[in-house]
């Protein structure tokens, strides 16, 4: 329309009542000249219709700048504030201060590793996403609202000539709801604008929808209630069956399991045998001393030959010990790590062995290696997360810790003994 908020007068919309004068033009210059005269005449409810954009036509019509950017900006700000508030509520709000709110609406008040309950940088991604989401909603629905869409009926579509507006004709529509509209005077004014044709566009008579459409609508409305009824039933009823997942991607993955039929291969089997005449390389693990810590089926008393004891290995063992073992055993191996201290503080019993107990110091290196690999009592297995070489490095470091508590003068060099005197 020519203005964002045009004035309107009440006119008849009864079947056959005049709705528009539709002016047809054959060239862009003709419609541009006519649009200038209509705007100068003070019309507010009128519009131009062209098959493609015409440069300068908006200015000629006196179209005001749209308020859509303001709507988008406001929606973006609301989205940012919503994202900020939701994250603060979920992570930082203390339920003890909001006891009047239902439990399922309260925040979690999570304390994670001593971090602050709320930190703005960590919340920026969600704030950004909601800013974009709300801005998109504002742009789409704002555009629809400003254009009074969806418009399920417009009398202009009763004109056969108007169908060429998307092809090769240009039109101006003068709305009967405009305060300046007078059927006789407006017709005379329209005929002075140089239009090839001036057509009266009238409201079409109302016709009842076909009976079959009514029946389909009733049936569709009833069927649409079925999913809601099933959801309500599953919400309130009890069932011995597990929950049904609508998206079955994780429950039923598109892959072949062992012993399943597989049409890809000639024998129809999913499980494949090793290629005939080949030998696997790198997974034979013949050196049981190195791979399993066993010698003749018993825990090894010495380190494997392929493990070179040097300062680099000990430093590697110390780092891995600090990462994987110190939480329970402590950095010194005395069984007072952070988890053990916490367990004692809350009254829980945690069976953590000190490396300096006689029974532990008497264990062979193979036994220590097996314990690290497969776990023991409450200690989990680390064989799947720590490589074989690194497990031996940890064993070497544990032996060094034990030796440090039971060192004797014989372990010192002559120069070191001299300094002690």
Short mmCIF file of C-alpha atoms in Angstrom, two decimals:
data_model
loop_
_atom_site.label_atom_id
_atom_site.label_comp_id
_atom_site.label_asym_id
_atom_site.label_seq_id
_atom_site.Cartn_x
_atom_site.Cartn_y
_atom_site.Cartn_z
CA UNK A 1 0.00 0.00 0.00
CA UNK A 2 1.02 3.60 -0.37
CA UNK A 3 1.18 4.17 3.40
CA UNK A 4 1.88 1.98 6.42
CA UNK A 5 -1.39 2.84 8.23
CA UNK A 6 -3.96 4.05 5.66
CA UNK A 7 -7.31 5.42 6.78
CA UNK A 8 -10.34 3.26 6.07
CA UNK A 9 -14.05 3.97 5.68
CA UNK A 10 -16.80 1.39 6.00
CA UNK A 11 -18.03 0.13 2.64
CA UNK A 12 -20.29 -2.70 1.64
CA UNK A 13 -18.71 -6.09 1.08
CA UNK A 14 -21.94 -7.71 -0.01
CA UNK A 15 -21.82 -9.78 -3.20
CA UNK A 16 -21.79 -7.44 -6.18
CA UNK A 17 -20.62 -4.40 -4.19
CA UNK A 18 -17.81 -2.36 -5.75
CA UNK A 19 -14.42 -3.22 -4.20
CA UNK A 20 -11.80 -1.63 -6.50
CA UNK A 21 -11.25 0.30 -9.64
CA UNK A 22 -8.50 -1.63 -11.44
CA UNK A 23 -6.40 0.38 -13.90
CA UNK A 24 -4.37 -1.53 -16.47
CA UNK A 25 -1.18 -0.05 -17.99
CA UNK A 26 1.05 -1.42 -20.72
CA UNK A 27 4.42 0.20 -19.85
CA UNK A 28 6.42 0.97 -16.70
CA UNK A 29 6.57 4.68 -17.57
CA UNK A 30 2.79 4.85 -17.81
CA UNK A 31 2.21 3.31 -14.38
CA UNK A 32 4.95 5.45 -12.82
CA UNK A 33 3.31 8.63 -14.15
CA UNK A 34 -0.13 7.51 -12.98
CA UNK A 35 1.19 6.54 -9.53
CA UNK A 36 2.64 10.03 -9.08
CA UNK A 37 -0.75 11.62 -9.80
CA UNK A 38 -2.62 9.25 -7.46
CA UNK A 39 -0.18 10.03 -4.65
CA UNK A 40 -0.43 13.77 -5.26
CA UNK A 41 -4.22 13.49 -5.15
CA UNK A 42 -3.97 12.33 -1.54
CA UNK A 43 -5.07 8.71 -1.87
CA UNK A 44 -4.05 6.42 1.02
CA UNK A 45 -5.62 3.05 0.17
CA UNK A 46 -4.25 2.13 -3.22
CA UNK A 47 -1.46 0.01 -4.59
CA UNK A 48 0.57 -0.79 -7.68
CA UNK A 49 1.00 -4.31 -9.04
CA UNK A 50 3.85 -5.10 -11.43
CA UNK A 51 5.42 -8.30 -12.78
CA UNK A 52 8.87 -7.11 -11.68
CA UNK A 53 10.30 -4.31 -9.48
CA UNK A 54 10.28 -0.87 -11.10
CA UNK A 55 13.07 1.44 -10.00
CA UNK A 56 11.81 4.52 -8.16
CA UNK A 57 8.18 3.39 -7.98
CA UNK A 58 8.16 3.20 -4.17
CA UNK A 59 9.30 6.82 -3.88
CA UNK A 60 6.75 7.87 -6.48
CA UNK A 61 4.00 6.21 -4.44
CA UNK A 62 5.19 7.90 -1.25
CA UNK A 63 5.82 4.60 0.51
CA UNK A 64 7.15 5.19 3.99
CA UNK A 65 10.11 3.22 5.42
CA UNK A 66 8.94 0.01 7.01
CA UNK A 67 9.09 -0.52 10.77
CA UNK A 68 10.16 -4.14 10.19
CA UNK A 69 13.84 -3.48 11.15
CA UNK A 70 12.67 -2.07 14.48
CA UNK A 71 10.52 -5.17 15.07
CA UNK A 72 13.46 -7.44 14.24
CA UNK A 73 15.78 -5.48 16.55
CA UNK A 74 13.32 -5.62 19.45
CA UNK A 75 12.76 -9.35 18.93
CA UNK A 76 16.53 -9.91 18.83
CA UNK A 77 16.94 -8.07 22.14
CA UNK A 78 14.12 -10.13 23.66
CA UNK A 79 15.81 -13.31 22.41
CA UNK A 80 19.13 -12.32 23.97
CA UNK A 81 17.48 -11.50 27.30
CA UNK A 82 15.46 -14.73 27.17
CA UNK A 83 18.57 -16.83 26.58
CA UNK A 84 20.40 -15.04 29.38
CA UNK A 85 17.51 -15.41 31.82
CA UNK A 86 16.85 -19.07 31.02
CA UNK A 87 20.49 -20.05 31.54
CA UNK A 88 20.75 -18.08 34.75
CA UNK A 89 17.54 -19.66 36.01
CA UNK A 90 18.61 -23.20 35.09
CA UNK A 91 22.18 -23.00 36.39
CA UNK A 92 22.44 -20.28 39.01
CA UNK A 93 19.06 -19.87 40.70
CA UNK A 94 18.83 -21.50 44.12
CA UNK A 95 15.64 -23.59 44.52
CA UNK A 96 15.72 -22.82 48.25
CA UNK A 97 14.81 -19.22 47.42
CA UNK A 98 11.93 -20.20 45.12
CA UNK A 99 10.06 -22.85 47.09
CA UNK A 100 6.73 -21.44 45.92
CA UNK A 101 7.54 -22.51 42.33
CA UNK A 102 6.69 -26.11 41.25
CA UNK A 103 9.65 -28.47 41.32
CA UNK A 104 9.61 -29.12 37.58
CA UNK A 105 10.04 -25.38 36.95
CA UNK A 106 12.87 -24.80 39.42
CA UNK A 107 16.52 -24.38 38.44
CA UNK A 108 19.25 -26.93 39.10
CA UNK A 109 21.83 -24.78 40.93
CA UNK A 110 24.68 -26.98 39.69
CA UNK A 111 28.11 -26.69 41.26
CA UNK A 112 30.61 -28.16 38.81
CA UNK A 113 34.26 -28.49 39.84
CA UNK A 114 34.08 -25.35 41.95
CA UNK A 115 33.24 -23.16 38.96
CA UNK A 116 30.93 -20.16 39.42
CA UNK A 117 27.23 -20.85 39.08
CA UNK A 118 26.97 -18.29 36.29
CA UNK A 119 29.59 -17.03 33.86
CA UNK A 120 28.60 -14.82 30.94
CA UNK A 121 31.18 -16.07 28.36
CA UNK A 122 29.95 -19.65 28.75
CA UNK A 123 26.39 -18.53 28.02
CA UNK A 124 27.10 -16.52 24.87
CA UNK A 125 26.35 -19.37 22.36
CA UNK A 126 22.78 -19.87 23.60
CA UNK A 127 22.22 -16.12 23.82
CA UNK A 128 23.42 -15.79 20.22
CA UNK A 129 21.19 -18.61 18.97
CA UNK A 130 18.06 -17.25 20.65
CA UNK A 131 18.84 -13.77 19.32
CA UNK A 132 18.88 -15.18 15.79
CA UNK A 133 15.76 -17.30 16.42
CA UNK A 134 13.67 -14.46 17.82
CA UNK A 135 14.89 -12.11 15.07
CA UNK A 136 13.82 -14.62 12.44
CA UNK A 137 10.39 -14.96 14.05
CA UNK A 138 10.08 -11.19 14.20
CA UNK A 139 11.05 -10.81 10.54
CA UNK A 140 8.66 -13.49 9.27
CA UNK A 141 5.62 -12.80 11.43
CA UNK A 142 6.24 -9.05 11.37
CA UNK A 143 6.23 -9.11 7.56
CA UNK A 144 3.03 -11.16 7.53
CA UNK A 145 1.33 -8.86 10.02
CA UNK A 146 2.35 -5.61 8.31
CA UNK A 147 1.04 -6.97 5.02
CA UNK A 148 -2.17 -8.27 6.62
CA UNK A 149 -1.33 -11.82 5.60
CA UNK A 150 -2.54 -14.45 5.22
CA UNK A 151 -5.38 -12.89 3.25
CA UNK A 152 -7.66 -15.73 2.19
CA UNK A 153 -9.80 -13.54 -0.05
CA UNK A 154 -9.22 -10.50 -2.22
CA UNK A 155 -11.70 -9.23 -4.74
CA UNK A 156 -8.88 -8.47 -7.21
CA UNK A 157 -8.63 -12.17 -7.97
CA UNK A 158 -12.11 -12.00 -9.48
CA UNK A 159 -10.63 -10.05 -12.41
CA UNK A 160 -9.42 -12.09 -15.37
CA UNK A 161 -7.22 -9.22 -16.51
CA UNK A 162 -5.39 -9.17 -13.18
CA UNK A 163 -3.97 -12.64 -13.91
CA UNK A 164 -1.49 -10.97 -16.30
CA UNK A 165 0.12 -9.01 -13.43
CA UNK A 166 2.78 -11.73 -13.17
CA UNK A 167 3.42 -11.66 -16.92
CA UNK A 168 3.35 -8.44 -18.94
CA UNK A 169 0.82 -5.98 -17.50
CA UNK A 170 0.97 -3.24 -14.86
CA UNK A 171 -1.96 -2.36 -12.60
CA UNK A 172 -3.09 0.25 -10.08
CA UNK A 173 -5.92 -0.65 -7.71
CA UNK A 174 -7.99 2.12 -6.09
CA UNK A 175 -9.62 0.71 -2.95
CA UNK A 176 -13.26 1.55 -2.23
CA UNK A 177 -12.36 1.80 1.48
CA UNK A 178 -10.33 4.97 0.86
CA UNK A 179 -11.94 8.13 2.35
CA UNK A 180 -11.60 9.91 -1.03
CA UNK A 181 -13.40 7.15 -2.91
CA UNK A 182 -16.56 8.17 -4.72
CA UNK A 183 -17.86 5.79 -7.33
CA UNK A 184 -18.56 8.43 -10.01
CA UNK A 185 -15.75 10.90 -9.28
CA UNK A 186 -13.16 8.16 -8.80
CA UNK A 187 -14.15 6.63 -12.14
CA UNK A 188 -13.69 9.98 -13.84
CA UNK A 189 -10.32 10.47 -12.11
CA UNK A 190 -9.16 6.99 -13.11
CA UNK A 191 -9.98 7.61 -16.77
CA UNK A 192 -7.65 10.64 -16.78
CA UNK A 193 -4.59 8.62 -15.68
CA UNK A 194 -3.87 7.16 -19.12
CA UNK A 195 -4.88 3.58 -18.34
CA UNK A 196 -5.59 1.25 -21.24
CA UNK A 197 -8.54 -0.22 -19.33
CA UNK A 198 -10.44 0.83 -16.19
CA UNK A 199 -12.31 -2.13 -14.72
CA UNK A 200 -14.90 -2.30 -11.95
CA UNK A 201 -13.91 -5.08 -9.54
CA UNK A 202 -16.79 -6.29 -7.41
CA UNK A 203 -17.09 -8.75 -4.54
CA UNK A 204 -18.00 -12.24 -5.65
CA UNK A 205 -21.10 -13.96 -4.30
CA UNK A 206 -20.51 -16.25 -1.33
CA UNK A 207 -20.92 -19.95 -2.00
CA UNK A 208 -21.05 -22.69 0.59
CA UNK A 209 -18.17 -25.20 0.50
CA UNK A 210 -18.94 -28.61 -1.03
CA UNK A 211 -20.46 -31.10 1.39
CA UNK A 212 -17.52 -33.49 1.00
CA UNK A 213 -15.16 -30.82 2.30
CA UNK A 214 -17.26 -30.47 5.45
CA UNK A 215 -17.14 -34.22 5.99
CA UNK A 216 -13.37 -34.34 5.43
CA UNK A 217 -12.87 -31.48 7.87
CA UNK A 218 -14.88 -33.20 10.59
CA UNK A 219 -13.05 -36.51 10.13
CA UNK A 220 -9.64 -34.80 10.05
CA UNK A 221 -10.44 -32.92 13.27
CA UNK A 222 -11.37 -36.16 15.02
CA UNK A 223 -8.27 -37.99 13.74
CA UNK A 224 -6.06 -35.11 14.88
CA UNK A 225 -7.21 -35.75 18.46
CA UNK A 226 -6.00 -39.37 18.41
CA UNK A 227 -2.27 -38.59 18.92
CA UNK A 228 -3.14 -36.22 21.77
CA UNK A 229 -5.27 -38.92 23.39
CA UNK A 230 -2.44 -41.47 23.09
CA UNK A 231 0.04 -39.02 24.60
CA UNK A 232 -2.32 -38.30 27.51
CA UNK A 233 -2.86 -42.02 28.07
CA UNK A 234 0.88 -42.81 28.12
CA UNK A 235 1.45 -39.86 30.46
CA UNK A 236 -0.96 -41.15 33.10
CA UNK A 237 -0.95 -44.95 32.62
CA UNK A 238 1.67 -47.49 33.70
CA UNK A 239 3.22 -50.02 31.34
CA UNK A 240 5.66 -52.92 31.82
CA UNK A 241 7.13 -52.19 28.39
CA UNK A 242 10.06 -49.83 27.79
CA UNK A 243 9.45 -46.44 26.29
CA UNK A 244 8.83 -46.36 22.58
CA UNK A 245 11.21 -44.15 20.65
CA UNK A 246 9.66 -42.52 17.60
CA UNK A 247 13.11 -41.98 16.09
CA UNK A 248 14.60 -45.47 15.96
CA UNK A 249 18.10 -44.51 14.81
CA UNK A 250 19.77 -45.57 18.06
CA UNK A 251 17.52 -48.52 18.92
CA UNK A 252 17.71 -50.10 15.48
CA UNK A 253 20.88 -49.01 13.76
CA UNK A 254 21.45 -49.78 10.11
CA UNK A 255 24.34 -52.17 10.60
CA UNK A 256 24.96 -55.90 10.44
CA UNK A 257 25.51 -57.75 13.71
CA UNK A 258 27.29 -61.07 14.21
CA UNK A 259 25.49 -64.12 12.78
CA UNK A 260 23.08 -61.94 10.79
CA UNK A 261 22.31 -62.46 7.13
CA UNK A 262 24.10 -60.09 4.80
CA UNK A 263 23.10 -60.07 1.12
CA UNK A 264 26.23 -58.14 0.15
CA UNK A 265 28.46 -61.23 0.26
CA UNK A 266 28.06 -64.41 -1.75
CA UNK A 267 27.78 -66.66 1.32
CA UNK A 268 25.12 -64.41 2.85
CA UNK A 269 26.98 -64.04 6.16
CA UNK A 270 27.61 -60.80 8.01
CA UNK A 271 30.54 -62.24 9.99
CA UNK A 272 33.62 -62.41 7.80
CA UNK A 273 36.38 -64.96 8.20
CA UNK A 274 40.05 -63.95 7.87
CA UNK A 275 41.27 -63.92 4.31
CA UNK A 276 42.55 -67.37 3.36
CA UNK A 277 46.33 -67.74 3.36
CA UNK A 278 46.99 -64.55 5.38
CA UNK A 279 48.46 -64.00 8.85
CA UNK A 280 47.56 -61.10 11.15
CA UNK A 281 50.50 -58.82 11.90
CA UNK A 282 51.04 -56.84 15.09
CA UNK A 283 48.43 -58.56 17.27
CA UNK A 284 50.01 -61.92 18.08
CA UNK A 285 51.27 -60.76 21.49
CA UNK A 286 53.71 -63.65 21.91
CA UNK A 287 55.74 -61.75 24.51
CA UNK A 288 53.48 -62.47 27.49
CA UNK A 289 55.98 -60.80 29.82
CA UNK A 290 55.47 -57.45 28.11
CA UNK A 291 51.81 -57.67 27.10
CA UNK A 292 50.35 -59.44 30.14
CA UNK A 293 53.02 -59.19 32.87
CA UNK A 294 53.29 -63.00 33.04
CA UNK A 295 56.27 -65.36 32.90
CA UNK A 296 55.42 -69.05 32.63
CA UNK A 297 51.87 -68.19 33.60
CA UNK A 298 52.87 -66.42 36.82
CA UNK A 299 53.23 -62.69 37.63
CA UNK A 300 56.64 -61.48 36.48
CA UNK A 301 59.19 -60.53 39.12
CA UNK A 302 61.18 -58.26 36.82
CA UNK A 303 60.48 -55.58 34.24
CA UNK A 304 60.33 -56.74 30.58
CA UNK A 305 63.54 -56.48 28.59
CA UNK A 306 61.94 -54.20 26.01
CA UNK A 307 61.13 -51.63 28.74
CA UNK A 308 64.23 -49.48 29.17
CA UNK A 309 64.49 -48.01 32.65
CA UNK A 310 65.68 -44.43 32.36
CA UNK A 311 64.82 -40.95 33.54
CA UNK A 312 62.43 -40.34 30.61
CA UNK A 313 60.42 -43.47 31.49
CA UNK A 314 60.21 -42.44 35.15
CA UNK A 315 59.04 -38.94 34.22
CA UNK A 316 56.43 -40.44 31.89
CA UNK A 317 55.28 -42.73 34.69
CA UNK A 318 55.00 -39.81 37.11
CA UNK A 319 52.80 -37.80 34.75
CA UNK A 320 50.50 -40.74 34.04
CA UNK A 321 50.34 -41.61 37.73
CA UNK A 322 49.29 -38.04 38.56
CA UNK A 323 46.59 -38.19 35.88
CA UNK A 324 45.13 -41.65 36.51
CA UNK A 325 46.07 -42.71 40.05
CA UNK A 326 46.59 -39.69 42.30
CA UNK A 327 42.86 -38.96 42.71
CA UNK A 328 42.56 -42.00 45.01
CA UNK A 329 46.11 -42.98 45.97
CA UNK A 330 47.42 -39.43 46.40
CA UNK A 331 50.48 -37.96 44.72
CA UNK A 332 52.75 -39.77 47.19
CA UNK A 333 50.95 -43.13 47.01
CA UNK A 334 49.90 -43.02 50.68
CA UNK A 335 46.19 -43.57 49.80
CA UNK A 336 45.06 -40.06 50.74
CA UNK A 337 43.99 -38.63 47.41
CA UNK A 338 41.17 -36.13 46.90
CA UNK A 339 38.52 -38.84 46.47
CA UNK A 340 39.65 -40.69 49.59
CA UNK A 341 39.62 -37.48 51.64
CA UNK A 342 36.13 -36.64 50.36
CA UNK A 343 34.86 -40.15 51.15
CA UNK A 344 36.18 -39.91 54.70
CA UNK A 345 34.57 -36.49 55.15
CA UNK A 346 31.08 -37.73 54.24
CA UNK A 347 31.41 -41.02 56.09
CA UNK A 348 31.83 -43.36 53.12
CA UNK A 349 34.23 -46.27 53.15
CA UNK A 350 36.64 -46.34 50.20
CA UNK A 351 39.07 -49.25 50.06
CA UNK A 352 42.25 -47.58 48.82
CA UNK A 353 45.55 -49.36 49.46
CA UNK A 354 48.71 -47.53 50.39
CA UNK A 355 51.73 -48.47 48.29
CA UNK A 356 53.78 -48.68 51.48
CA UNK A 357 51.85 -51.49 53.10
CA UNK A 358 54.03 -54.57 53.40
CA UNK A 359 51.56 -56.72 51.43
CA UNK A 360 51.66 -54.24 48.54
CA UNK A 361 55.43 -53.78 48.59
CA UNK A 362 55.86 -57.55 48.39
CA UNK A 363 53.76 -57.78 45.23
CA UNK A 364 55.68 -58.42 42.02
CA UNK A 365 55.80 -55.93 39.16
CA UNK A 366 53.69 -58.36 37.12
CA UNK A 367 51.00 -58.28 39.79
CA UNK A 368 51.00 -54.47 39.81
CA UNK A 369 50.78 -54.45 36.00
CA UNK A 370 47.81 -56.85 36.09
CA UNK A 371 46.06 -54.73 38.73
CA UNK A 372 46.40 -51.61 36.58
CA UNK A 373 45.23 -53.51 33.50
CA UNK A 374 42.20 -55.32 34.93
CA UNK A 375 41.39 -53.41 38.13
CA UNK A 376 40.93 -54.69 41.67
CA UNK A 377 37.93 -54.36 44.02
CA UNK A 378 36.67 -50.77 43.66
CA UNK A 379 39.58 -49.79 41.39
CA UNK A 380 38.47 -49.76 37.73
CA UNK A 381 40.45 -51.31 34.89
CA UNK A 382 42.79 -49.02 32.96
CA UNK A 383 43.86 -51.44 30.25
CA UNK A 384 41.52 -49.90 27.71
CA UNK A 385 42.62 -46.32 28.32
CA UNK A 386 46.34 -46.57 29.16
CA UNK A 387 48.69 -48.20 26.66
CA UNK A 388 50.90 -51.18 27.59
CA UNK A 389 54.07 -49.09 27.53
CA UNK A 390 52.50 -46.43 29.73
CA UNK A 391 51.27 -49.04 32.23
CA UNK A 392 54.84 -50.30 32.65
CA UNK A 393 55.95 -46.70 33.14
CA UNK A 394 53.42 -46.35 35.98
CA UNK A 395 54.65 -49.62 37.52
CA UNK A 396 58.24 -48.33 37.41
CA UNK A 397 57.20 -45.07 39.09
CA UNK A 398 55.26 -46.95 41.80
CA UNK A 399 58.36 -49.04 42.50
CA UNK A 400 60.38 -45.82 42.75
CA UNK A 401 57.91 -44.40 45.28
CA UNK A 402 58.13 -47.57 47.35
CA UNK A 403 61.91 -47.55 47.21
CA UNK A 404 61.98 -43.94 48.37
CA UNK A 405 60.29 -44.96 51.65
CA UNK A 406 62.63 -47.90 52.31
CA UNK A 407 65.98 -46.57 51.07
CA UNK A 408 69.19 -47.53 52.89
CA UNK A 409 72.75 -46.20 52.98
CA UNK A 410 73.75 -48.92 50.56
CA UNK A 411 71.64 -47.19 47.88
CA UNK A 412 73.89 -44.10 47.99
CA UNK A 413 77.11 -43.54 46.10
CA UNK A 414 80.42 -43.01 47.90
CA UNK A 415 80.25 -39.25 47.29
CA UNK A 416 76.69 -39.07 48.64
CA UNK A 417 77.70 -41.02 51.74
CA UNK A 418 80.60 -38.64 52.32
CA UNK A 419 78.25 -35.64 52.25
CA UNK A 420 76.08 -37.24 54.94
CA UNK A 421 79.01 -37.23 57.35
#
